[in-house]
mmCIF file of C-alpha atoms in Angstrom:
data_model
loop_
_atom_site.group_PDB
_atom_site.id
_atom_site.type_symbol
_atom_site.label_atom_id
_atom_site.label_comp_id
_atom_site.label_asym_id
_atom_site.label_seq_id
_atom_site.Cartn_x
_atom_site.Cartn_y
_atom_site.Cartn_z
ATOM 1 C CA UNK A 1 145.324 98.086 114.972
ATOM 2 C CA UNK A 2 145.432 101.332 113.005
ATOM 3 C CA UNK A 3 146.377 104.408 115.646
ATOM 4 C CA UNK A 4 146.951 108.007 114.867
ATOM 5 C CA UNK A 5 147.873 109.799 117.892
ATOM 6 C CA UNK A 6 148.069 113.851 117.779
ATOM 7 C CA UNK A 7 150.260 115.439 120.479
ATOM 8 C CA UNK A 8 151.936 118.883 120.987
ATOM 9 C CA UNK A 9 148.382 121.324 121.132
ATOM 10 C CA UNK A 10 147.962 123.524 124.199
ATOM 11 C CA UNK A 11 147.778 127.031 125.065
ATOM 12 C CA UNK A 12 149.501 129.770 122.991
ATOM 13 C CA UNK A 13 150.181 133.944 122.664
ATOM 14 C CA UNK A 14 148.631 135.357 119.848
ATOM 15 C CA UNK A 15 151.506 135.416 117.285
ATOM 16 C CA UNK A 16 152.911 132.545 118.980
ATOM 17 C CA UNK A 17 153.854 129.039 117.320
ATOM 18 C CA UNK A 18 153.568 125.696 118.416
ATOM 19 C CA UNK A 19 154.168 122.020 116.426
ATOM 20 C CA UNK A 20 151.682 119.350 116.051
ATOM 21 C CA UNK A 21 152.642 115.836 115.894
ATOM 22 C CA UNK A 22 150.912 113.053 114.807
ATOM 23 C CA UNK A 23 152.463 109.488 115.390
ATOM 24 C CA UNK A 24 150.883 106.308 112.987
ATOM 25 C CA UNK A 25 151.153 102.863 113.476
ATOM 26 C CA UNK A 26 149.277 100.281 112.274
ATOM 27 C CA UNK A 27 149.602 100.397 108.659
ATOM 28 C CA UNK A 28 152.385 101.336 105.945
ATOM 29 C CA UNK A 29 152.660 104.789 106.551
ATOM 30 C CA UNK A 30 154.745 105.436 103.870
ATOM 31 C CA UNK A 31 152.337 105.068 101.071
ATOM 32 C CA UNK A 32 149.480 107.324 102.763
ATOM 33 C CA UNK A 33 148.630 110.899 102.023
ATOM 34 C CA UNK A 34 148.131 112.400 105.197
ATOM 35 C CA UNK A 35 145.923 114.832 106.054
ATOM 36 C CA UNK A 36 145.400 118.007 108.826
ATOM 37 C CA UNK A 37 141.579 118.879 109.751
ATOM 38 C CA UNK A 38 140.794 121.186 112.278
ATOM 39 C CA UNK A 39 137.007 122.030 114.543
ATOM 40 C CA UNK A 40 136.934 125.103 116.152
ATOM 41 C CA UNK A 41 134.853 124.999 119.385
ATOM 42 C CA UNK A 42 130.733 124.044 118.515
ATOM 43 C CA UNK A 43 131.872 124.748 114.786
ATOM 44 C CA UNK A 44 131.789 122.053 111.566
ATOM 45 C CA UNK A 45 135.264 120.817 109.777
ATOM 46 C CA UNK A 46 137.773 122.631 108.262
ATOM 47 C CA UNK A 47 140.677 120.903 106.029
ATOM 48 C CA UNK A 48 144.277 122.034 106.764
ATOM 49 C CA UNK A 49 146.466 120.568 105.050
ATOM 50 C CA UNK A 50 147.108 117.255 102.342
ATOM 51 C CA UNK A 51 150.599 116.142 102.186
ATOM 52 C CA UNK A 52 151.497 113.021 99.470
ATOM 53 C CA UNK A 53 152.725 109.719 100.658
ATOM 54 C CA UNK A 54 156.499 110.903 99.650
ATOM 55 C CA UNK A 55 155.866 114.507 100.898
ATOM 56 C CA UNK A 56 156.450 115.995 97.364
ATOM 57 C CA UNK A 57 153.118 117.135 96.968
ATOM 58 C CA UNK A 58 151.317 119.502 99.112
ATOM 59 C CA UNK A 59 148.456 121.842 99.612
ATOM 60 C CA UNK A 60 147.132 124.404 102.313
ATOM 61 C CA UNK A 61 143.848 125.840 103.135
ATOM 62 C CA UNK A 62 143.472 129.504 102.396
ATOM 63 C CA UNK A 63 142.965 130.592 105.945
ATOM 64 C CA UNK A 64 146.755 128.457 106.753
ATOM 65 C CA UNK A 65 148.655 129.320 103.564
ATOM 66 C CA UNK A 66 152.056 131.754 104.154
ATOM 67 C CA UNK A 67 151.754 130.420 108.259
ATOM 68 C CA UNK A 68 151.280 126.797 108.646
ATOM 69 C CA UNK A 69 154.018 124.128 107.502
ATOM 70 C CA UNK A 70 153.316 120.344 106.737
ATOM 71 C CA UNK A 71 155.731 117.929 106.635
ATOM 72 C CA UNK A 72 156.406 113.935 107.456
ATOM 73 C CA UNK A 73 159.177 111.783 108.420
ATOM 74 C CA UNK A 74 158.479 108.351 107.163
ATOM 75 C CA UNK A 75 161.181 106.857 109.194
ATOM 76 C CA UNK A 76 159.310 107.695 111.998
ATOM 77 C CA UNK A 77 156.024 107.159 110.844
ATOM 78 C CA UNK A 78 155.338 110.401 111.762
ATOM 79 C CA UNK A 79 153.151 113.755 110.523
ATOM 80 C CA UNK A 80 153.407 117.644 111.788
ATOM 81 C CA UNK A 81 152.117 120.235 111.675
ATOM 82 C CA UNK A 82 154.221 123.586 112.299
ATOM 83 C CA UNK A 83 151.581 126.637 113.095
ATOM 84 C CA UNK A 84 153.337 129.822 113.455
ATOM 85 C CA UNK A 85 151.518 133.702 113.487
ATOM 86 C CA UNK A 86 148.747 131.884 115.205
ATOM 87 C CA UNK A 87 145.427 134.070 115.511
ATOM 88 C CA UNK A 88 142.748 133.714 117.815
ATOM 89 C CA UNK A 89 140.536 131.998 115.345
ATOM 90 C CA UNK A 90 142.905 129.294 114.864
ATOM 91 C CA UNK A 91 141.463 128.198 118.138
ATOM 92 C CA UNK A 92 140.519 124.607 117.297
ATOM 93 C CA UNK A 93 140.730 120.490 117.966
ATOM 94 C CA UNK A 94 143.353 119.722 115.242
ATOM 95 C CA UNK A 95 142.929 116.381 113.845
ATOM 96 C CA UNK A 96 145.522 114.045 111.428
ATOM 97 C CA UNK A 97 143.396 111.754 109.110
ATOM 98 C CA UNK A 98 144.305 109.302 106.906
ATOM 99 C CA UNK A 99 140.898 109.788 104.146
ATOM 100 C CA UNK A 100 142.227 106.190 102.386
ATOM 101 C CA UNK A 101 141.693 104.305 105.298
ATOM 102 C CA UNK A 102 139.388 106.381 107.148
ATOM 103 C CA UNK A 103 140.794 106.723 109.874
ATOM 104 C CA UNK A 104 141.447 110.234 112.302
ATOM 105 C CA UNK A 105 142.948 110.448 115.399
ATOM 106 C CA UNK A 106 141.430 111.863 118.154
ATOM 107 C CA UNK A 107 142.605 115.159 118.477
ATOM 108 C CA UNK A 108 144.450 117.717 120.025
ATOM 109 C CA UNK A 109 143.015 121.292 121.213
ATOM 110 C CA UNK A 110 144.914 124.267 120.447
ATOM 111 C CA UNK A 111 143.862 127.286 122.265
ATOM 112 C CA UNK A 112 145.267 130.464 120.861
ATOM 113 C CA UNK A 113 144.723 133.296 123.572
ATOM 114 C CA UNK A 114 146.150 136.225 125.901
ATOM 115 C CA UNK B 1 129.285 131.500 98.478
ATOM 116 C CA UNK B 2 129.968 128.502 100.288
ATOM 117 C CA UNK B 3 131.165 125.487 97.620
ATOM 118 C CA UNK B 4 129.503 123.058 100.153
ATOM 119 C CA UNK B 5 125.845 123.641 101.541
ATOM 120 C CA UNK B 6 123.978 121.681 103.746
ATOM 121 C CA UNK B 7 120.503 122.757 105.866
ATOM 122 C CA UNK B 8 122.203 123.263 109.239
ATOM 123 C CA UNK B 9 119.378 120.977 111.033
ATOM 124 C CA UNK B 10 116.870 118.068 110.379
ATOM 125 C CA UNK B 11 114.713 116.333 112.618
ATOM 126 C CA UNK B 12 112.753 112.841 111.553
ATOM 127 C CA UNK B 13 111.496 109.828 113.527
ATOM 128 C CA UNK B 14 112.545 106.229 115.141
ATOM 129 C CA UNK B 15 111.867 104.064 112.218
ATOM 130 C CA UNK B 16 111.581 106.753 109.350
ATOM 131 C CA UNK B 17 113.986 107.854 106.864
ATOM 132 C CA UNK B 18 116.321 111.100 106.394
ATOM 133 C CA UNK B 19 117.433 112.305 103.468
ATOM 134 C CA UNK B 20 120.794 114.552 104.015
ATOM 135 C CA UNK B 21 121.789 117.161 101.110
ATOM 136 C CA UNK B 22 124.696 118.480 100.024
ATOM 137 C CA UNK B 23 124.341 121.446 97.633
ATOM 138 C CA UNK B 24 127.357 122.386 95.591
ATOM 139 C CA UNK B 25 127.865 125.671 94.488
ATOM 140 C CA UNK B 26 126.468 127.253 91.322
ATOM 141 C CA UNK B 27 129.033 126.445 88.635
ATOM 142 C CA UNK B 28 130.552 123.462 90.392
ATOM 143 C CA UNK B 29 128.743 120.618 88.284
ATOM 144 C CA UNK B 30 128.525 117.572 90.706
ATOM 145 C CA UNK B 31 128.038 114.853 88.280
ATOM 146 C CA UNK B 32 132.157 114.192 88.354
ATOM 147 C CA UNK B 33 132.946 114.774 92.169
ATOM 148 C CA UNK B 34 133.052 111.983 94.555
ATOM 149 C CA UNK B 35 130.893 113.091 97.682
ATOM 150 C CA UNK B 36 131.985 111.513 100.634
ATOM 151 C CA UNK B 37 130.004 111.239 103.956
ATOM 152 C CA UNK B 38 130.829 111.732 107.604
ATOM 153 C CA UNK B 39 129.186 110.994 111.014
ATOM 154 C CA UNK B 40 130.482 112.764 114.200
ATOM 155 C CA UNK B 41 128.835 112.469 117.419
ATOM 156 C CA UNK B 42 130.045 114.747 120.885
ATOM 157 C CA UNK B 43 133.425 114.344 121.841
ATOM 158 C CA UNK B 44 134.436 112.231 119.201
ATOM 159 C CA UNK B 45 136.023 112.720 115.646
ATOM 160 C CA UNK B 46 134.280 112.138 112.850
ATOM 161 C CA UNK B 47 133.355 108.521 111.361
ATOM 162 C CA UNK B 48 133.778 107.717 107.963
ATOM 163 C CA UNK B 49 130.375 106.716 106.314
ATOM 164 C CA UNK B 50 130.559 106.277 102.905
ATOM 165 C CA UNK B 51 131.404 107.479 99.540
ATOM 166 C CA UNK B 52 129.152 107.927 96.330
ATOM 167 C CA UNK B 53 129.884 109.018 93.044
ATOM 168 C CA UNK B 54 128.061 106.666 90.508
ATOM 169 C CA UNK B 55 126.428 103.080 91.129
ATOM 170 C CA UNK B 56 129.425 102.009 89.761
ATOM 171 C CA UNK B 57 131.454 104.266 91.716
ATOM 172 C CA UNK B 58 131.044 104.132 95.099
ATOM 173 C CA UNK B 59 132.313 102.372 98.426
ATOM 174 C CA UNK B 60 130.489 101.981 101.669
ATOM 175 C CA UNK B 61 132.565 102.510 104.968
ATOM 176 C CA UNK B 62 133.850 99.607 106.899
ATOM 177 C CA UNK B 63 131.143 98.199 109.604
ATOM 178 C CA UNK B 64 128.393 100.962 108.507
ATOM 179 C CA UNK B 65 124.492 99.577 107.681
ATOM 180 C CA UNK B 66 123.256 99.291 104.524
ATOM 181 C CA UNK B 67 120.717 101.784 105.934
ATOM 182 C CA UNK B 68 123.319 104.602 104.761
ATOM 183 C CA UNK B 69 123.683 105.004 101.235
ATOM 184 C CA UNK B 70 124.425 107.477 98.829
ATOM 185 C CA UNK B 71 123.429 109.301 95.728
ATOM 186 C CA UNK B 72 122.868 112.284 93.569
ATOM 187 C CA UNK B 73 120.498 114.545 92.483
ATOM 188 C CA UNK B 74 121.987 115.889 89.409
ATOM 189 C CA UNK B 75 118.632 118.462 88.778
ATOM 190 C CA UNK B 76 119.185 120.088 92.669
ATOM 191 C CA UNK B 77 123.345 119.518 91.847
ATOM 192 C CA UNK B 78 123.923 118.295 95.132
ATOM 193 C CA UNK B 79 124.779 114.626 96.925
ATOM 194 C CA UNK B 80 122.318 112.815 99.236
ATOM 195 C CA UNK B 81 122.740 110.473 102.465
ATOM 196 C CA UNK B 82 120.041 108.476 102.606
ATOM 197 C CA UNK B 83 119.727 107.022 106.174
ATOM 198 C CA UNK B 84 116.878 104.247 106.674
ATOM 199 C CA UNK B 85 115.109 102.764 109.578
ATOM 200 C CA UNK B 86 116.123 105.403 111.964
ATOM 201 C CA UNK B 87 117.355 104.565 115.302
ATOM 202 C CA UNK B 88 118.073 106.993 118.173
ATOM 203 C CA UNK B 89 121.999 106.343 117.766
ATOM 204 C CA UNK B 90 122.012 107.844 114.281
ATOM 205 C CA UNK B 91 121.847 111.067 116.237
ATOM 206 C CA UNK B 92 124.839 113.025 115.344
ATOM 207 C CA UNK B 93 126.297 115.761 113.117
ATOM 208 C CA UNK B 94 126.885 114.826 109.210
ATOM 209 C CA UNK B 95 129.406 116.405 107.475
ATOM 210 C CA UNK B 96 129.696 116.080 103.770
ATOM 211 C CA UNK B 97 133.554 116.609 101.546
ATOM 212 C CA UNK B 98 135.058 116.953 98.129
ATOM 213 C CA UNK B 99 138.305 117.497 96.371
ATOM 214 C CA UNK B 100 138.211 120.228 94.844
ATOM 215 C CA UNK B 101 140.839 122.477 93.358
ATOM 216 C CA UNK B 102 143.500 121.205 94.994
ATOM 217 C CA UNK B 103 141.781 121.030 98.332
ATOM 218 C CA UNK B 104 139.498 118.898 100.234
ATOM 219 C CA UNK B 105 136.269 120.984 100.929
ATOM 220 C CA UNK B 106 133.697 119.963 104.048
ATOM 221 C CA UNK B 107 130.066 121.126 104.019
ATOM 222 C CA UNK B 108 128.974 123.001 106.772
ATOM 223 C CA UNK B 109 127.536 120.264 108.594
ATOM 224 C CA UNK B 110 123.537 119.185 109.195
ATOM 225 C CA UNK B 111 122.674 118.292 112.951
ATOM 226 C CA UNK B 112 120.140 115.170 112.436
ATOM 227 C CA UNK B 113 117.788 114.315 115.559
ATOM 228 C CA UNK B 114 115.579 111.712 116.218
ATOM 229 C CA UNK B 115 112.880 111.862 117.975
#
């Protein structure tokens, strides 16, 4: 059974930073492009971040570029997500997806807020 | 200008059908992009639906009807979910998503009801 499991989301400072992890199982992680989506509160879908199967390639959303870090550990079948300089309006349920398979995890809610 | 647009609401009946755009910008021709289709109901992420890009190009998500399908309307330059035989259950937000320049791009969502 295919699983993606976000963890690491709670409440931060503005200007804080905090780590998302997402942990896969169920298929050959290895050879996936990964993916970070994000849904602020009663809002639509917003892509993050696309990282390639070997992590050589990546790309960032506008609104992320210069403050949020992708990366993967194949090893340990295992995608992050490392948010620093958050702002309020990064306020969101942050999602890993794997488009090929379509599968997402089920989130986990970052609240950014003093 | 968004590069995705899609009417923020539609409402249609049990047992009709509902035809879901997705405009693409002015200048963004849509005849090469693959448009793929989401489904997201309350508290849940979003579902994978479909994907259309030609008849001969396109892939329908595991476990969803044939009642969803996809195409294009190259004249309004925008992609179209086509769901059939409504039921009450096909309530839910639909997103619609590209690739394009080097990022995946989501519409801004339609809310469908049924009723």
């Amino acid at each position: 059974e295919v699983q993606l499991v976000e963890s690491g989301g709670g409440l931060v400072q503005p200007g804080g930073s905090l780590r998302l992890s997402c942990a896969a199982s169920g298929f050959t992680f290895s050879t996936y492009e990964m993916n970070w989506v994000r849904q602020a509160p009663g809002k639509g879908l917003e892509w993050v971040s696309y990282i390639s199967n070997s992590g050589g390639t990546i790309h960032y959303a506008d609104s992320v570029k210069g403050r949020f870090t992708i990366s993967r550990d194949n090893a340990k079948n295992s995608l992050y997500l490392q948010m620093n300089s958050l702002r309020a309006e990064d306020t969101a349920v942050y999602y890993c997806a794997n488009f090929a398979i379509e599968y997402w995890g089920q989130g986990t809610l970052v609240t950014v807020s003093s | 200008q968004a590069v995705l647009t899609q009417p923020s609401s539609l409402s249609a009946s049990p047992g009709a059908s509902a035809s879901l755009t997705c405009t693409l910008r002015s200048g963004i021709n849509v005849g090469p992009y693959r448009i793929y289709w989401y489904q997201q109901k309350p508290g849940s992420p979003p579902q994978y639906l479909l994907r259309y890009n030609s008849d001969s190009d396109k892939q329908q998500g595991s476990g969803v009807p044939s009642r969803f399908s996809g195409s294009k309307d190259v004249s309004a330059n925008a992609g179209i979910l086509l769901i059939s035989g409504l039921q009450s259950e096909d309530e839910a937000d639909y997103y619609c998503m590209i690739w394009h320049s080097s990022a995946w791009v989501f519409g801004g969502g339609t809310k469908l009801t049924v009723l």
